[in-house]
C-alpha positions as semicolon CSV with decimal commas, in nm:
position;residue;x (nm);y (nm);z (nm)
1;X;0,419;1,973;0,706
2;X;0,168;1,681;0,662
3;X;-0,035;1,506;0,864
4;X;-0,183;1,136;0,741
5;X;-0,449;0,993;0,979
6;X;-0,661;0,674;0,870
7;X;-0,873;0,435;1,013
8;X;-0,961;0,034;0,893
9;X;-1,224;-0,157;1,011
10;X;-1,241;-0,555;0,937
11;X;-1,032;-0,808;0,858
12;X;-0,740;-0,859;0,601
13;X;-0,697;-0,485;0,521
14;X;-0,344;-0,360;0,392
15;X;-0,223;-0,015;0,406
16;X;0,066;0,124;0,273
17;X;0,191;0,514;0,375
18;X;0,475;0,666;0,188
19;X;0,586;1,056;0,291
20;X;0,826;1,218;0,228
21;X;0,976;1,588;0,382
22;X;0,988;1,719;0,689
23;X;0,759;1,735;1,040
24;X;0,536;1,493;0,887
25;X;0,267;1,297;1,080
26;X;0,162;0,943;1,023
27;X;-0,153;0,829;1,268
28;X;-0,295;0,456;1,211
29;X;-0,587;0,262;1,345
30;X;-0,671;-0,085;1,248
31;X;-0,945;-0,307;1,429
32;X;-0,976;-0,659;1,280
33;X;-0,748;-0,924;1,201
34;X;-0,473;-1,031;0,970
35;X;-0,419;-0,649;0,922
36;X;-0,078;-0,469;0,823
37;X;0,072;-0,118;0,822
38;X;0,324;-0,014;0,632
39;X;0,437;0,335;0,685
40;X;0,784;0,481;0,489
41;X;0,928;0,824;0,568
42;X;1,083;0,835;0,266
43;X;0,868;0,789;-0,041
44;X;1,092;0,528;-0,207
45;X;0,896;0,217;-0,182
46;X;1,209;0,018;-0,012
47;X;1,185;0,142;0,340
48;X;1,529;0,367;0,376
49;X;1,701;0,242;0,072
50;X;1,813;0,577;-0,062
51;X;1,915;0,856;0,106
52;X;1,741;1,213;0,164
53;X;1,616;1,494;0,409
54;X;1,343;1,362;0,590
55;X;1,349;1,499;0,940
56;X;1,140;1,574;1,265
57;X;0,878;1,289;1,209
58;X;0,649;1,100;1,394
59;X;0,452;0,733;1,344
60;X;0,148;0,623;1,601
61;X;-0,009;0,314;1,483
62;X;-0,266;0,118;1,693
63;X;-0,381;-0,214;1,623
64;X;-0,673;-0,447;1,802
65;X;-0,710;-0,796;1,649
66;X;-0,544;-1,086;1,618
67;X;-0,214;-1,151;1,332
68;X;-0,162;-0,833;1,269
69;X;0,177;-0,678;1,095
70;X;0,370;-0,317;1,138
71;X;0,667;-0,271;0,938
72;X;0,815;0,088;0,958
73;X;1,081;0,299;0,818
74;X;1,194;0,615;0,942
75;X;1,531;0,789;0,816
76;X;1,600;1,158;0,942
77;X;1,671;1,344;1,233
78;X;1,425;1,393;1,583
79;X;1,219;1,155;1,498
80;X;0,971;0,865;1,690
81;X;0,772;0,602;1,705
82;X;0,470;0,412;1,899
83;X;0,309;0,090;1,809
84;X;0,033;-0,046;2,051
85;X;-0,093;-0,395;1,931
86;X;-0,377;-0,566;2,145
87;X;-0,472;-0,979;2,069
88;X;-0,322;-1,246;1,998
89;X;0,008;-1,364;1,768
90;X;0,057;-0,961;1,640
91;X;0,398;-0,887;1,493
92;X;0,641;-0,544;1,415
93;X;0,793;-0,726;1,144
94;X;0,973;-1,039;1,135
95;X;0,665;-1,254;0,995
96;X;0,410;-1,124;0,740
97;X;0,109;-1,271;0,737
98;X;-0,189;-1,374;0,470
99;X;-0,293;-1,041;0,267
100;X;0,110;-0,870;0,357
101;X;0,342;-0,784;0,092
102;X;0,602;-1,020;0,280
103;X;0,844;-0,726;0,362
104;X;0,796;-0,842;0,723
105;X;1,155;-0,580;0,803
106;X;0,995;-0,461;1,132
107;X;1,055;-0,088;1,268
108;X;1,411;0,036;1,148
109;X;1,456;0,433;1,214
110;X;1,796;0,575;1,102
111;X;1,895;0,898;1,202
112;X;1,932;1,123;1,544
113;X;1,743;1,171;1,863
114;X;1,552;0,855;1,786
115;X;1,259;0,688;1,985
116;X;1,061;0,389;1,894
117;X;0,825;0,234;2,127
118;X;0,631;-0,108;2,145
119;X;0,346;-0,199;2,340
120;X;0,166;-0,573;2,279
121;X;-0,105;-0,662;2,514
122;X;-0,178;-1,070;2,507
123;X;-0,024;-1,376;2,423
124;X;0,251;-1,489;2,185
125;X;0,357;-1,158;1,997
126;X;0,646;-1,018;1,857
127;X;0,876;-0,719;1,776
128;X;1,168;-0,670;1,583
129;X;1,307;-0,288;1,651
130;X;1,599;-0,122;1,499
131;X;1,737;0,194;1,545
132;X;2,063;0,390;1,446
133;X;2,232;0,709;1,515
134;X;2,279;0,898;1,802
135;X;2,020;0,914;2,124
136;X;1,844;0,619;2,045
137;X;1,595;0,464;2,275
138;X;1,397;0,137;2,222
139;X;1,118;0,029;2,435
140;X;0,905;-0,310;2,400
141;X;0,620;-0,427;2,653
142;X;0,518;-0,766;2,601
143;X;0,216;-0,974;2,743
144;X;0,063;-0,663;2,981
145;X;-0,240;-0,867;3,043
146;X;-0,455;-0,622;3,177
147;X;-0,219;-0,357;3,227
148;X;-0,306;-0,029;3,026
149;X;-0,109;0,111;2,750
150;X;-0,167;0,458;2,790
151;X;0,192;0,497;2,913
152;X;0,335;0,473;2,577
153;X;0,092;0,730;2,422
């Protein structure tokens, strides 16, 4: 079991989380702008490109800023996902941004009993959510306004 929690502050900040094994934790917070996440459940640097026994996992990342970038893989069984973006022009893959490594794949999870979920609050963002196996469930919010997010928490 591990459990990765960090925190960035300003603007332009990369991270890059790589675990691998089972009922592991990945927790993200990023305040700024023109920040990205990248967060692997697999330790092999390509995001699911090999294949191993990674299972009950879970990803929470939050993000508050403006052009910001999540890109997430997740391969094993019971596993899930929440992203909560708040500003302007964010992304789950599909664009990277100034400062990314241009992997810009979005959230894929592979594997069963699957649950990713997307929240953006503002204008003009984007998500690009993939999941296979069996009892998969995608969720994406878009544009909330001033609608809370702590429904997807």
């Amino acid at each position: 079991d591990n459990y990765v929690g960090q925190a960035q502050h300003g603007d332009k900040n990369n991270s890059g989380i790589e675990i691998w094994g089972n009922r592991n934790n990945i927790t993200t917070h990023q305040d700024g702008d023109q920040n990205h996440v990248y967060a692997n459940f697999r330790g092999t640097g390509g995001g699911l490109s090999r294949t191993g026994n990674v299972n009950g996992n879970w990803f929470h990342t939050d993000q508050y800023g403006d052009k910001n970038l999540v890109d997430a893989g997740i391969n094993g069984s019971h596993n899930g996902a929440v992203v909560l973006q708040w500003g302007e022009n964010n992304r789950v893959g599909s664009a990277a941004y100034p400062g990314g490594d241009g992997a810009g794949f979005g959230m894929r999870i592979v594997g069963n009993c699957n649950f990713a979920g997307v929240a953006q609050g503002s204008y003009s963002n984007s998500a690009t959510v993939m999941t296979t196996g069996n009892g998969n469930r995608s969720t994406i919010a878009q544009d909330m306004g001033g609608i809370g997010m702590g429904a997807m928490q």
